[in-house]
Short mmCIF file of C-alpha atoms in Angstrom, two decimals:
data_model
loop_
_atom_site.label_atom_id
_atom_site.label_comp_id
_atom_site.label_asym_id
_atom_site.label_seq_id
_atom_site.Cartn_x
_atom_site.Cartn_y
_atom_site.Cartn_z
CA UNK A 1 109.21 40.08 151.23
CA UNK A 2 105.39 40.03 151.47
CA UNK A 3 103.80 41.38 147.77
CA UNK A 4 101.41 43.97 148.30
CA UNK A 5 98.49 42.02 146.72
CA UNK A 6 99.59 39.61 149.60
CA UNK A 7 100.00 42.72 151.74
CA UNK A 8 96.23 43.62 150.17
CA UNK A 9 94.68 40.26 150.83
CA UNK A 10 95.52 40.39 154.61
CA UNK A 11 94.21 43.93 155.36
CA UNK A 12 91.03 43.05 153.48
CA UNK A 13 90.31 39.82 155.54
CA UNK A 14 91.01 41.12 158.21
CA UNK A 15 89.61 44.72 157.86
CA UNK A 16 85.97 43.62 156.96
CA UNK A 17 86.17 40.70 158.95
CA UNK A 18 86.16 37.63 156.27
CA UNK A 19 86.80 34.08 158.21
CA UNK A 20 87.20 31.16 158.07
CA UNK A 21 89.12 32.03 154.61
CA UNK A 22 92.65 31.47 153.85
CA UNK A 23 94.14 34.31 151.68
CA UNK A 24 96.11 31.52 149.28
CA UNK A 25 92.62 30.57 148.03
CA UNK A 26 91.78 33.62 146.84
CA UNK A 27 93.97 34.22 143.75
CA UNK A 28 95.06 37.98 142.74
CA UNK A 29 92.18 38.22 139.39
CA UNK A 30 89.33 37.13 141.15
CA UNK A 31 86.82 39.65 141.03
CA UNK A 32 86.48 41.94 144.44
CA UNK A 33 82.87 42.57 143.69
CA UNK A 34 79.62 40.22 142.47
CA UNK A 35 79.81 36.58 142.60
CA UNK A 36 82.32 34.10 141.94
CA UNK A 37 85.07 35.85 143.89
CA UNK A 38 85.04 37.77 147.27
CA UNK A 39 82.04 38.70 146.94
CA UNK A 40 82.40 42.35 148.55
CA UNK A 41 79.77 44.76 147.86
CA UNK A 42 79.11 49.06 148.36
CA UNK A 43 79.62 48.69 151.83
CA UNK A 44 82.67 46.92 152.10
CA UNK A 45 84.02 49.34 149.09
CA UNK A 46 83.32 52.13 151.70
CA UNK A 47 85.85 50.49 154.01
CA UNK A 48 88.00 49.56 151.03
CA UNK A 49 88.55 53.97 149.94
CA UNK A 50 89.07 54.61 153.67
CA UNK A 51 91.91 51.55 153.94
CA UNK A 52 93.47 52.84 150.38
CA UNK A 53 93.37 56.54 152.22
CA UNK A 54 94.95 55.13 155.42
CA UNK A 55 97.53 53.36 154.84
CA UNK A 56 98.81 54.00 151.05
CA UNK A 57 97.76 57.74 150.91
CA UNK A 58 95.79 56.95 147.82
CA UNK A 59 92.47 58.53 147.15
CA UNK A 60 90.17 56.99 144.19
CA UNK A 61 88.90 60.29 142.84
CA UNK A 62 87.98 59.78 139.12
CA UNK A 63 85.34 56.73 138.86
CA UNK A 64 86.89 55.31 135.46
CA UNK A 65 90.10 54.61 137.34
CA UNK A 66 88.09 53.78 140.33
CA UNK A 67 86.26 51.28 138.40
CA UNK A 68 88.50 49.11 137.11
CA UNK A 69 91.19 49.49 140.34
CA UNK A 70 88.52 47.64 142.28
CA UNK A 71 87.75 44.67 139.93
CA UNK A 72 90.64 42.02 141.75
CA UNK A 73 93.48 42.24 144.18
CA UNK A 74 95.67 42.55 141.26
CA UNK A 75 94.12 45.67 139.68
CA UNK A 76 93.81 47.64 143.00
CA UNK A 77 97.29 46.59 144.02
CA UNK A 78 98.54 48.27 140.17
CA UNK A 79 96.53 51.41 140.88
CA UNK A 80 98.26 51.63 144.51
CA UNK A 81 101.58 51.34 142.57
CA UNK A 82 100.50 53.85 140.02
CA UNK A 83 99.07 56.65 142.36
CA UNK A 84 101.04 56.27 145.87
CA UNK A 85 103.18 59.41 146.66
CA UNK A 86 106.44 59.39 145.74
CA UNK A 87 109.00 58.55 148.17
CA UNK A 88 106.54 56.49 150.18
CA UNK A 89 106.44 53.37 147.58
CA UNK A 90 108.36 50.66 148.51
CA UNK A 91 109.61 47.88 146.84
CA UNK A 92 106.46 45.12 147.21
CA UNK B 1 62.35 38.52 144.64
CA UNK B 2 61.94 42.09 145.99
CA UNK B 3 58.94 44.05 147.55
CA UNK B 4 56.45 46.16 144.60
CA UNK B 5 56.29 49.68 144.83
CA UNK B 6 53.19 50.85 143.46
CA UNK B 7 53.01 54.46 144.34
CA UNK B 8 49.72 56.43 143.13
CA UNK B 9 50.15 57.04 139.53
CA UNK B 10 47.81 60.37 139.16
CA UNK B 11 47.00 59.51 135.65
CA UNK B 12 50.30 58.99 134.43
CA UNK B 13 51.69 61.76 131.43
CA UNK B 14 48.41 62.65 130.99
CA UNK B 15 47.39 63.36 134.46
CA UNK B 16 50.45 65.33 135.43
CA UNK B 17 50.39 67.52 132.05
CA UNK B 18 46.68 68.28 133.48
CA UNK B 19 48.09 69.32 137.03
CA UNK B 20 51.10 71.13 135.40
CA UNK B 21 49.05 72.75 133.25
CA UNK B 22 46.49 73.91 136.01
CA UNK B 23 49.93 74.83 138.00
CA UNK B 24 50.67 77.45 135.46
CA UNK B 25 47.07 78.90 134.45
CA UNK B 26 46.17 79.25 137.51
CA UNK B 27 48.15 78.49 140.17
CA UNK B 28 48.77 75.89 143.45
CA UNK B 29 45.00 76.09 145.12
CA UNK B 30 43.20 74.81 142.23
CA UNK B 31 45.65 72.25 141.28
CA UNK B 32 44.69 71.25 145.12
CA UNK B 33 41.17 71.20 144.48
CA UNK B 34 41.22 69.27 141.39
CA UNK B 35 43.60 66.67 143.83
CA UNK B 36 40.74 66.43 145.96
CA UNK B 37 38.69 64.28 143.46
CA UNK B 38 41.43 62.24 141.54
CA UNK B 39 42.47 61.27 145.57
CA UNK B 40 39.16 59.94 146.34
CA UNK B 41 38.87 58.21 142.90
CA UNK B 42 42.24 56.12 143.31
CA UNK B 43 41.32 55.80 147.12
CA UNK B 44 37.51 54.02 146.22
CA UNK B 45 38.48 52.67 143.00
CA UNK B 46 42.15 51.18 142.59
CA UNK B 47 42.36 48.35 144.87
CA UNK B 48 46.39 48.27 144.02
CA UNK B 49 46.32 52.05 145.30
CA UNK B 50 44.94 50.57 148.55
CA UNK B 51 47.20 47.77 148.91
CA UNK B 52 50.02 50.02 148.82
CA UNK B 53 49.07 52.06 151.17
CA UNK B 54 47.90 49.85 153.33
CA UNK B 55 50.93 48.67 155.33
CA UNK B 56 52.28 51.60 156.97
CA UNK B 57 48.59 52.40 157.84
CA UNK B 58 48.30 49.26 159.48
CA UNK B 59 51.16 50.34 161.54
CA UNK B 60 50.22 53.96 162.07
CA UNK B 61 46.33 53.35 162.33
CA UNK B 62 46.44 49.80 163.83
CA UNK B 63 42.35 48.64 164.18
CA UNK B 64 40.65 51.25 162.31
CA UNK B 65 37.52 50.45 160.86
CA UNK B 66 36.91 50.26 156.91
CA UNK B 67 35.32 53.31 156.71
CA UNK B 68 37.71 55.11 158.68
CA UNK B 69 40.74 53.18 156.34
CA UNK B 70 38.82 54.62 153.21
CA UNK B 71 38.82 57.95 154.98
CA UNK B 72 42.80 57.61 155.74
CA UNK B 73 43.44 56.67 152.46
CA UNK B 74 42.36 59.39 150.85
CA UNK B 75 44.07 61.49 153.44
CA UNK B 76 47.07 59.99 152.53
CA UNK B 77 46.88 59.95 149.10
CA UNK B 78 45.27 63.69 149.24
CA UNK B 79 48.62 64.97 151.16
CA UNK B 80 50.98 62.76 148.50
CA UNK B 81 49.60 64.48 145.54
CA UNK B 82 49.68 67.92 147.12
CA UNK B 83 53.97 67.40 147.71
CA UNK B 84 53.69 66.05 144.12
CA UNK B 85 51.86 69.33 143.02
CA UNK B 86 54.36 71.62 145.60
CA UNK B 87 57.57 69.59 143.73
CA UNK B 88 56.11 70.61 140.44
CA UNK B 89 55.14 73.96 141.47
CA UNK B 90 59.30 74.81 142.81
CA UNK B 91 60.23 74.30 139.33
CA UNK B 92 57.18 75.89 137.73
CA UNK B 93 56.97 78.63 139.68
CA UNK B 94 60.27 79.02 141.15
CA UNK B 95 61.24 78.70 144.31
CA UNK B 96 60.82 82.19 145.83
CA UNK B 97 57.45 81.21 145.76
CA UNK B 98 57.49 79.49 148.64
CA UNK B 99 58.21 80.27 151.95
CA UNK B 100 60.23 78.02 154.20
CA UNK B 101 61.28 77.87 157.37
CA UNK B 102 64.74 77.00 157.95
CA UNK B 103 65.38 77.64 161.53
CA UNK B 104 68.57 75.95 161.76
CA UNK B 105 69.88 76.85 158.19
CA UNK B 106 72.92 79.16 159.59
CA UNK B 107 73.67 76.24 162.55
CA UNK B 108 73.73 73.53 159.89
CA UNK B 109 75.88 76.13 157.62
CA UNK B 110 78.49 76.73 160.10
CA UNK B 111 78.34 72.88 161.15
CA UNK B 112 79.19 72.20 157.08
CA UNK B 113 82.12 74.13 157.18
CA UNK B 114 84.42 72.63 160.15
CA UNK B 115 85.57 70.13 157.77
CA UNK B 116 84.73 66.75 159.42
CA UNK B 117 82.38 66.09 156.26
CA UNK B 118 78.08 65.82 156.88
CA UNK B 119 75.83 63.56 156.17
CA UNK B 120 72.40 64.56 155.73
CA UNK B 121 70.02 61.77 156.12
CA UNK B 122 66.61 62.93 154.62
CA UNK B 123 63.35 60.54 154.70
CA UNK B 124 60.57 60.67 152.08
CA UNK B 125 58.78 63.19 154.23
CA UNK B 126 56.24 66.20 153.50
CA UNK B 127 58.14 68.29 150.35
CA UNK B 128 61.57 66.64 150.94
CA UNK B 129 62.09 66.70 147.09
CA UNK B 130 61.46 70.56 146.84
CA UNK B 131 63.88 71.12 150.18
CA UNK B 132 66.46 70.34 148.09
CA UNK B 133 66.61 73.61 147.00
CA UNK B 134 68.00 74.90 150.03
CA UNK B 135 70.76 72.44 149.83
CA UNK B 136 72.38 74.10 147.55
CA UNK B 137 72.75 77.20 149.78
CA UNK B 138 75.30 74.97 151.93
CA UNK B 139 78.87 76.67 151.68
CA UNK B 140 80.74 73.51 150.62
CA UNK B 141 80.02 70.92 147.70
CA UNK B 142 76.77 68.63 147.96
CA UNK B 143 76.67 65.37 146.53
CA UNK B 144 72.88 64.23 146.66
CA UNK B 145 72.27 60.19 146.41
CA UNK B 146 69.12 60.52 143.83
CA UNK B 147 66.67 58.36 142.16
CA UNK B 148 66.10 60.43 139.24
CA UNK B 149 63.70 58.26 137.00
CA UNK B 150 60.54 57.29 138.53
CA UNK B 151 57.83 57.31 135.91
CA UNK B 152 55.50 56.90 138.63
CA UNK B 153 56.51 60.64 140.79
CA UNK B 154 56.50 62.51 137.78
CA UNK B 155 59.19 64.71 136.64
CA UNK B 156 61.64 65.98 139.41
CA UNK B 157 61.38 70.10 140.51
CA UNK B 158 64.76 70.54 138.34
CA UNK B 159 63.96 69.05 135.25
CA UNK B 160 60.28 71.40 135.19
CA UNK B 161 62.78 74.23 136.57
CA UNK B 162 64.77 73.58 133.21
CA UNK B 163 68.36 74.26 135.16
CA UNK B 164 71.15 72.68 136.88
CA UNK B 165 70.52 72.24 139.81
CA UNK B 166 73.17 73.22 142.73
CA UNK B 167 74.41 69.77 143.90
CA UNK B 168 76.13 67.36 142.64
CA UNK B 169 73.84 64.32 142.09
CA UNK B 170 74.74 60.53 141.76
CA UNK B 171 72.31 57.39 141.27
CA UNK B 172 71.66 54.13 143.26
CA UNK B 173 72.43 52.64 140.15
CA UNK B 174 75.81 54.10 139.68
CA UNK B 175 79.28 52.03 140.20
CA UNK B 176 78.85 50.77 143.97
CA UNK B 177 75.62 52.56 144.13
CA UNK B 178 78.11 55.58 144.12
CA UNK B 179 79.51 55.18 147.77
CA UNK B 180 83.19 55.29 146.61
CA UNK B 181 82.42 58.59 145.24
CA UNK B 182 80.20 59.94 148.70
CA UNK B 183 82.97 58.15 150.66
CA UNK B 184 85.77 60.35 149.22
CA UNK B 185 83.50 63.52 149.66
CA UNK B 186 83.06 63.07 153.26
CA UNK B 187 86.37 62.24 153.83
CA UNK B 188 87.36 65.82 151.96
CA UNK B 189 84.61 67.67 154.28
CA UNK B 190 82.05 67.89 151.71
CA UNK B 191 78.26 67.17 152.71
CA UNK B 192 76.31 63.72 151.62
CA UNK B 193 72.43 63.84 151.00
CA UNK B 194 71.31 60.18 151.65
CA UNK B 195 67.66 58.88 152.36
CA UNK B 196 67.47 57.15 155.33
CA UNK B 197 63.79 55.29 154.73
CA UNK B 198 65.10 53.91 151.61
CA UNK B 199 67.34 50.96 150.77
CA UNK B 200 67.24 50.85 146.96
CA UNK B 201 68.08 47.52 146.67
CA UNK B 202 71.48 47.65 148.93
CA UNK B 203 72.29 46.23 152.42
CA UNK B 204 69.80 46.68 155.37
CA UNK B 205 69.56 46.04 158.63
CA UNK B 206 66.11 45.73 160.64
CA UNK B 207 65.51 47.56 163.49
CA UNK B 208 62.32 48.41 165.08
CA UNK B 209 59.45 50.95 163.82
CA UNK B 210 56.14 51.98 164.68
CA UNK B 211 55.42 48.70 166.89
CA UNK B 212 56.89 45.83 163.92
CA UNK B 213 60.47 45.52 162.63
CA UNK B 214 61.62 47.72 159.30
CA UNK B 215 64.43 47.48 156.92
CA UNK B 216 66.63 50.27 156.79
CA UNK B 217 69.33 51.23 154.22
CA UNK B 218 73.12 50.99 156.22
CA UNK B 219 75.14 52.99 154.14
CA UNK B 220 74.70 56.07 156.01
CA UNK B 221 75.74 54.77 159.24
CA UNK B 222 78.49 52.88 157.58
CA UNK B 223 79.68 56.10 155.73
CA UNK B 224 79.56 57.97 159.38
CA UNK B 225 81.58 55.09 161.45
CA UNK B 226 84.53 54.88 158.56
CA UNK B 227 84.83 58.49 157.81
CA UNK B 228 83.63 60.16 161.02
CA UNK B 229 81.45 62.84 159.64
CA UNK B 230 78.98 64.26 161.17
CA UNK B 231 74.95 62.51 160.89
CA UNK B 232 72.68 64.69 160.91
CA UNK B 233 68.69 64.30 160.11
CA UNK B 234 66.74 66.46 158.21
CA UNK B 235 63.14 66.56 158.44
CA UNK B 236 60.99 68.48 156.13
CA UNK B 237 56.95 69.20 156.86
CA UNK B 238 54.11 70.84 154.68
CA UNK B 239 53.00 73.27 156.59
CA UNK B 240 50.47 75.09 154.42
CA UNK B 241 50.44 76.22 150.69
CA UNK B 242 53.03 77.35 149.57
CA UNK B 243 55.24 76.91 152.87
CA UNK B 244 57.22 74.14 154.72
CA UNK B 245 59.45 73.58 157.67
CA UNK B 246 63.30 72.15 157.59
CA UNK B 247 64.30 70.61 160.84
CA UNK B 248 67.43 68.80 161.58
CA UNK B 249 68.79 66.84 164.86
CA UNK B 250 72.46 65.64 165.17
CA UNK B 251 72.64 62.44 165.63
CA UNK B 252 75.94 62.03 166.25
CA UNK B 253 76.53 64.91 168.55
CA UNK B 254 75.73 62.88 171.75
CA UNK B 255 78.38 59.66 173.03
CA UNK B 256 75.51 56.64 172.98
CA UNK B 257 73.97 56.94 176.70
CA UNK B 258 75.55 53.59 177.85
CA UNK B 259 78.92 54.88 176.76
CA UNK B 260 79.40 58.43 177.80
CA UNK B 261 83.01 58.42 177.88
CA UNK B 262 83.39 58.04 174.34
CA UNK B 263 86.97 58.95 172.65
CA UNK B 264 86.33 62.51 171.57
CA UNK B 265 87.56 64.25 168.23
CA UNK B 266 89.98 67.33 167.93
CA UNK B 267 87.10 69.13 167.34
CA UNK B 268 85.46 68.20 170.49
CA UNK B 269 82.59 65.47 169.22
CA UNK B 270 82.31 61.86 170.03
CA UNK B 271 84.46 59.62 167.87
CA UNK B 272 81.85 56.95 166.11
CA UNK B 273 85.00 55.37 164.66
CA UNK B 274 86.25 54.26 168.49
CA UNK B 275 82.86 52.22 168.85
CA UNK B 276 83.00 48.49 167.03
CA UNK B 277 81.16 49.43 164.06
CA UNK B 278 78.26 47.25 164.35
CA UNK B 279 77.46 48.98 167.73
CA UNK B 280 78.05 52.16 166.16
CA UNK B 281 75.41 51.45 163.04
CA UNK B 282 72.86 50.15 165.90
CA UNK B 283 72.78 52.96 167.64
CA UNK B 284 72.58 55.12 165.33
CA UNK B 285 70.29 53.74 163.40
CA UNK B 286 67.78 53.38 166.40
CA UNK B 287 68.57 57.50 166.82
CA UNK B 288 67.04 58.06 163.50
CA UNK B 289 64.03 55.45 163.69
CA UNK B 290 62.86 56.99 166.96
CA UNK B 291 63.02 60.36 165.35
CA UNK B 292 61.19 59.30 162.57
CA UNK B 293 58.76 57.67 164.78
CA UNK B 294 58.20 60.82 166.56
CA UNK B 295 57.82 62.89 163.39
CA UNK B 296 55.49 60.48 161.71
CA UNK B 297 53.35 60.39 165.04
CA UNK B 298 53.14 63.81 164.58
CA UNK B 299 52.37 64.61 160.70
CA UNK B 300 50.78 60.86 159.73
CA UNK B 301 49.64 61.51 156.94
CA UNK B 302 53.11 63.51 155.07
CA UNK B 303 55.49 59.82 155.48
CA UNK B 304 55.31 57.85 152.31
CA UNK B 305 56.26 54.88 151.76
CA UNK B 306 53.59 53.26 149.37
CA UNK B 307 55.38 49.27 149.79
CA UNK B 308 55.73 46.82 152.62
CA UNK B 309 58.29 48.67 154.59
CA UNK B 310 58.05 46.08 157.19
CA UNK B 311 58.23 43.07 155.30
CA UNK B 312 61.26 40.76 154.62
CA UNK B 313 62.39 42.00 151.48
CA UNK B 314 63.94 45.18 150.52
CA UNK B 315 63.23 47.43 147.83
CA UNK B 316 64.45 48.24 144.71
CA UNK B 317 63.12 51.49 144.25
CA UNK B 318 61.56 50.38 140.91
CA UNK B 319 58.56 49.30 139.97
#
């Protein structure tokens, strides 16, 4: 079964159209924003609230939570876990 | 490395304690009339005044002579001190004060509240700082994308007004320049106040204005294409003490002319989110330069943008 960082990684790249990247390279803590990591910034985190909305039914409403859910893969995929509905959370 | 702002100071504390001072004695005409001298003073005798001013007159006034350059610049300096004078005067004085002419305000109201979410994309036109006042008077919750401290513009009509005022407002400098926060808003129907003449430092995109190529902010377009909210451009004019004009122009409400059979909405409007975003952003953001084009051939001297719009760089929005 595909994790849902894995799950995460695979929208991302291929939602905001990142190439010529291969999603094992890009381990679960490095940082979403900034350098050293993906190296997203306030646009792509536009895209990234829509995706969450989409296909998790999660919306990132208070900014503390929101802050640190979008620092890695890892962190975004907890806050998924943490605020999906009920009933729709499955077992990645 | 990032392009300078250096916007007409006006004296700095000093200088805008003397206009708020005059503001309250006496009132908005003589505040004008002292304008009138400190103007012609920064126009003949702070070369960094002129240089700041000098690119988007190149553009608007391509050719003129030096004489008539000294006579533009005090023009345009002469009509940025007056908004600076009307933004102090809203909060001084009060709103009611002045009249303005909103001819669209119910349209726009009724447009706020069919839930798709609106995006008002303002420009640093005539008073746009005191036409915030009327934003507040939209029927659903306004978050307003703000640069609060600029030394250099003096203190904002809300802070001399000494209340809240009745939006929500967040800051360039907030977490993702606060576009998680505007995203979720639009996306709940709420409206989105966004400048559309400034990037403050974030992603642009260059697209052609006034006869060169300018960089304009993308978030708004971005915003519009993900969420599909409505755009829609506000333009605000001095028309005369103590009055000013609101205008606004969809631009979102038409399919883009080379694709008239675009996907519509439930609610009847052209889907944005159908068109590959990049296309979308392009057009869009061509809709709002030509508008601005047309406004600023129209009121030259109420547009201000005191950097090197059309260079390279972007801005920061600080000094």
């Amino acid at each position: 079964m595909v994790s849902l960082e894995q799950e995460l990684k695979e929208m991302l790249l291929r939602e905001l159209k990142i190439e010529d990247v291969d999603p094992e390279d890009l381990w679960d803590d490095a940082p979403l924003f900034g350098e050293g990591g993906w190296g997203l910034d306030s646009l792509d985190a536009v895209e990234i609230v829509v995706l969450l909305q989409k296909h998790y039914q999660v919306e990132i409403k208070n900014m503390e939570e929101g802050r640190a859910a979008f620092t890695s893969i890892h962190t975004l995929a907890d806050y998924i876990r943490a605020h999906r509905p009920i009933g729709q959370f499955k077992d990645n | 490395m990032t392009a300078k702002l250096s916007r007409p100071d006006y004296g700095g504390n000093l200088g805008h304690a003397f206009f708020y001072a005059v503001l309250k004695l006496f009132g908005l005409r003589p505040a004008y009339f002292c304008l009138a001298f400190v103007a012609t003073y920064y126009a003949l005798c702070r070369p960094s005044v002129r240089r700041s001013a000098r690119p988007y007159l190149d553009h608007r006034f391509p050719g003129q002579s030096p004489l008539r350059r000294l006579w533009a610049t005090i023009r345009y300096l002469y009509s940025f001190g007056q908004v600076l004078i009307d933004q102090a005067a809203v909060g001084i004085l009060g709103p009611e004060r002045f009249e303005m002419d909103f001819p669209d305000e119910e349209k726009l109201k009724v447009r706020a509240q069919e839930g798709r979410g609106l995006l008002l994309l303002g420009s640093h036109i005539g008073p746009w700082q005191a036409a915030m006042t009327s934003f507040g008077r939209i029927p659903i919750p306004v978050h307003v994308l703000f640069r609060l401290y600029d030394h250099e513009r003096g203190r904002h009509f809300f802070e001399l007004a000494e209340k809240r005022p009745d939006f929500h407002i967040l800051f360039p400098e907030d977490f993702l320049g606060g576009l998680v926060e505007l995203t979720n808003a639009l996306s709940s129907g709420e409206c989105v106040v966004l400048m559309g003449d400034r990037t403050f430092g974030a992603r642009g995109q260059r697209a052609p204005f006034l006869g060169g190529e300018a960089t304009f902010p993308i978030a708004p377009y971005r915003l519009v294409c993900v969420t599909g909210a409505d755009l829609v451009m506000v333009l605000t004019t001095r028309t005369g003490p103590y009055r000013y004009r609101i205008e606004q122009f969809c631009l979102t409400d038409d399919p883009p002319e080379d694709v008239p059979d675009l996907p519509r909405t439930p609610s009847g409007k052209p889907d944005w989110r159908a068109l590959g975003r990049q296309r979308a952003q392009d057009i869009l953001l061509r809709r709002y330069g030509a508008q601005l084009e047309r406004h600023v051939a129209a009121h030259p001297f109420q547009w201000f943008n005191f950097f090197d719009f059309w260079g390279e760089e972007t801005d920061t929005g600080k000094d």
